[in-house]
Amino acid sequence: MRIVRQIMCSTALLALGGCLGGDIVTPSEARNLSSRTDAYAALRDRNSDVPNSAWDAMPTQGQARFDGAAAVRFGPDNARTRLAGDVSLTVDYATGGIDGQIDRLFGVDGSNDLAEYRGQLRVGDGRIGVDRPNDWSAGYSGTLRGNGDRIVSGGTIRGDFQGTPVRTMEGRSDGSDTALVNGVEMPFRVDIVAEQKTLTAD
């Protein structure tokens, strides 16, 4: 999940430097976003070396909630927008289902303007054990608005469960995913890392 840290670090530097634009207008709001960035980076760091979950340790009953950080990139290489935000997923180990959302996104555009982005990416139609007992995939789709842009995206996130017992989920979108940014098709990338917060029995 190196890309998550790269996006978060660049966002933090801009927030601390007060490089404001778009939908962010006050230094206090920028400081709040910087604090969130620090929390995301800490989450990524403490889970960066966790190995994939042992196949025979994957739960087969109960539901769990995973909360964490998402990184989103879109646009051409020379003017890429880089965002960070929250991800919350519910996993049903009994049925193999996964759903949730990515929201509260903020970040910097190709001109280094800092902005918050309204809207969310819904995550659904997920399943555990696509190719191995400890992997997963899910679809995502939604519309984001911020800094004068309207981004309509959809695709697939694939990843793995990590830790024995399960501790985190990590995943990334397909490299071919795209979005319509103000009606123009552009490359779109999502990366996530989320920690298991609760586990309830059926």
Coordinates of C-alpha atoms in Angstrom, one line a residue:
M1 CA 0.0 0.0 0.0
R2 CA 2.8 2.4 -0.8
I3 CA 0.6 4.6 -2.9
V4 CA -1.7 5.3 0.0
R5 CA 1.2 6.7 2.0
Q6 CA 2.5 8.8 -1.0
I7 CA -0.9 10.4 -1.5
M8 CA -1.4 11.0 2.2
C9 CA 2.1 12.6 2.7
S10 CA 1.6 15.0 -0.3
T11 CA -1.8 16.0 1.0
A12 CA -0.4 16.6 4.5
L13 CA 2.3 18.8 3.3
L14 CA -0.1 20.9 1.3
A15 CA -2.5 21.2 4.3
L16 CA 0.3 22.2 6.7
G17 CA 1.6 24.7 4.1
G18 CA -1.8 26.4 3.9
C19 CA -2.0 26.0 0.1
L20 CA -5.7 26.5 0.0
G21 CA -8.1 26.4 -2.9
G22 CA -11.3 24.8 -4.2
D23 CA -13.8 24.0 -1.4
I24 CA -11.3 24.6 1.5
V25 CA -11.2 28.2 2.6
T26 CA -9.8 28.4 6.2
P27 CA -6.5 27.3 7.8
S28 CA -8.5 25.6 10.6
E29 CA -10.2 23.3 8.1
A30 CA -6.8 22.5 6.5
R31 CA -5.4 21.6 10.0
N32 CA -8.3 19.2 10.5
L33 CA -7.6 17.5 7.2
S34 CA -3.9 17.3 8.1
S35 CA -4.8 15.5 11.4
R36 CA -6.9 13.0 9.4
T37 CA -4.0 12.5 7.1
D38 CA -1.7 11.7 10.0
A39 CA -4.2 9.2 11.3
Y40 CA -4.4 7.5 7.8
A41 CA -0.6 7.3 7.5
A42 CA -0.4 5.8 11.0
L43 CA -3.0 3.2 10.1
R44 CA -1.0 2.3 6.9
D45 CA 2.3 2.1 8.8
R46 CA 1.1 -0.3 11.5
N47 CA -0.3 -2.6 8.9
S48 CA 2.3 -2.4 6.2
D49 CA 4.0 -5.7 7.0
V50 CA 1.1 -7.8 8.0
P51 CA 1.1 -11.1 6.0
N52 CA -2.0 -12.5 4.3
S53 CA -4.3 -14.5 6.5
A54 CA -3.8 -18.2 6.7
W55 CA -6.3 -20.0 4.6
D56 CA -7.5 -22.3 7.4
A57 CA -7.9 -19.3 9.7
M58 CA -10.5 -17.4 7.7
P59 CA -13.7 -17.1 9.6
T60 CA -16.8 -18.9 8.3
Q61 CA -19.4 -17.4 10.6
G62 CA -20.3 -13.9 11.9
Q63 CA -20.1 -10.4 10.5
A64 CA -17.2 -7.9 10.9
R65 CA -16.8 -4.2 10.3
F66 CA -13.6 -2.8 8.8
D67 CA -12.7 0.9 9.0
G68 CA -9.7 2.5 7.4
A69 CA -8.3 4.7 4.7
A70 CA -8.8 5.1 1.0
A71 CA -6.6 6.7 -1.6
V72 CA -8.0 7.8 -5.0
R73 CA -6.2 9.1 -8.1
F74 CA -7.5 10.3 -11.4
G75 CA -6.6 12.4 -14.3
P76 CA -3.6 12.6 -16.7
D77 CA 0.0 12.0 -15.4
N78 CA 0.9 15.6 -15.6
A79 CA -2.1 16.9 -13.7
R80 CA -3.3 14.1 -11.5
T81 CA -5.7 14.7 -8.6
R82 CA -4.8 12.8 -5.4
L83 CA -7.4 12.2 -2.7
A84 CA -7.5 10.5 0.7
G85 CA -10.6 9.6 2.7
D86 CA -12.5 7.1 4.8
V87 CA -13.5 3.5 3.9
S88 CA -16.0 1.4 5.9
L89 CA -16.8 -2.1 4.9
T90 CA -19.1 -4.8 6.3
V91 CA -18.0 -8.4 5.8
D92 CA -20.4 -11.3 6.2
Y93 CA -18.1 -14.3 6.7
A94 CA -21.1 -16.7 6.6
T95 CA -22.3 -15.7 3.2
G96 CA -19.1 -14.3 1.8
G97 CA -20.7 -10.9 1.1
I98 CA -18.9 -7.5 1.3
D99 CA -20.4 -4.0 1.1
G100 CA -19.8 -0.5 2.3
Q101 CA -18.6 2.9 1.1
I102 CA -15.7 5.3 0.5
D103 CA -16.4 8.9 1.5
R104 CA -15.1 12.1 3.2
L105 CA -12.5 12.5 0.4
F106 CA -10.2 15.4 0.2
G107 CA -6.9 16.2 -1.5
V108 CA -5.0 18.1 -4.1
D109 CA -5.5 18.6 -7.9
G110 CA -3.0 19.0 -10.6
S111 CA -2.6 22.7 -9.6
N112 CA -1.9 21.8 -6.0
D113 CA -5.2 23.3 -4.8
L114 CA -6.6 21.6 -1.7
A115 CA -10.3 20.7 -1.7
E116 CA -12.9 18.5 -0.1
Y117 CA -15.0 16.3 -2.4
R118 CA -18.6 15.6 -1.8
G119 CA -20.3 12.3 -2.6
Q120 CA -19.2 8.7 -2.1
L121 CA -18.2 5.5 -3.8
R122 CA -20.5 2.7 -2.9
V123 CA -18.9 -0.7 -2.5
G124 CA -21.0 -3.8 -3.1
D125 CA -21.6 -7.2 -4.7
G126 CA -18.4 -8.3 -2.9
R127 CA -17.4 -11.9 -2.2
I128 CA -14.7 -13.7 -0.3
G129 CA -12.6 -16.4 -1.8
V130 CA -12.4 -15.5 -5.5
D131 CA -9.2 -17.4 -6.2
R132 CA -8.0 -18.3 -2.7
P133 CA -9.8 -18.5 0.7
N134 CA -8.2 -15.3 1.9
D135 CA -8.8 -13.0 -1.1
W136 CA -11.8 -10.8 -2.0
S137 CA -13.3 -8.6 -4.7
A138 CA -16.1 -6.1 -4.8
G139 CA -17.6 -3.6 -7.2
Y140 CA -17.6 0.2 -6.6
S141 CA -19.4 3.1 -8.2
G142 CA -20.4 6.6 -7.5
T143 CA -20.1 10.3 -8.2
L144 CA -17.8 12.8 -6.5
R145 CA -17.8 16.6 -6.8
G146 CA -15.2 19.0 -5.7
N147 CA -12.9 21.8 -6.9
G148 CA -15.2 22.4 -9.9
D149 CA -15.0 18.7 -11.0
R150 CA -17.7 16.1 -11.4
I151 CA -16.2 12.5 -11.3
V152 CA -18.4 9.5 -12.2
S153 CA -16.6 6.3 -11.7
G154 CA -17.1 2.5 -11.4
G155 CA -15.1 -0.6 -11.4
T156 CA -13.7 -3.5 -9.3
I157 CA -11.5 -3.6 -6.2
R158 CA -9.6 -6.8 -5.5
G159 CA -7.5 -7.6 -2.4
D160 CA -6.6 -9.8 0.5
F161 CA -7.4 -10.4 4.1
Q162 CA -4.3 -10.0 6.3
G163 CA -3.3 -11.2 9.7
T164 CA -3.9 -14.5 11.5
P165 CA -6.5 -14.1 13.0
V166 CA -7.8 -11.6 10.5
R167 CA -6.7 -8.1 11.2
T168 CA -7.0 -6.0 8.0
M169 CA -8.3 -5.9 4.5
E170 CA -6.3 -4.3 1.7
G171 CA -7.2 -3.9 -1.9
R172 CA -6.8 -1.9 -5.1
S173 CA -8.8 -1.3 -8.3
D174 CA -8.1 -2.8 -11.6
G175 CA -5.5 -0.9 -13.6
S176 CA -7.8 -0.5 -16.5
D177 CA -10.5 1.4 -14.5
T178 CA -11.5 4.8 -15.7
A179 CA -13.8 7.6 -14.7
L180 CA -15.7 10.4 -16.5
V181 CA -14.2 13.7 -15.2
N182 CA -16.4 16.5 -16.5
G183 CA -17.5 14.2 -19.3
V184 CA -13.9 13.2 -20.3
E185 CA -12.7 9.6 -19.7
M186 CA -9.6 9.5 -17.6
P187 CA -7.6 6.8 -15.6
F188 CA -9.0 6.2 -12.1
R189 CA -7.4 4.3 -9.3
V190 CA -8.6 3.3 -5.8
D191 CA -6.4 1.8 -3.0
I192 CA -7.7 0.9 0.5
V193 CA -6.5 -0.5 3.8
A194 CA -9.0 -1.1 6.6
E195 CA -8.8 -2.7 10.1
Q196 CA -11.3 -5.1 11.6
K197 CA -13.1 -3.2 14.4
T198 CA -15.9 -5.5 15.4
L199 CA -16.8 -9.2 15.0
T200 CA -20.3 -10.4 15.8
A201 CA -21.5 -14.0 15.9
D202 CA -24.5 -15.1 13.9

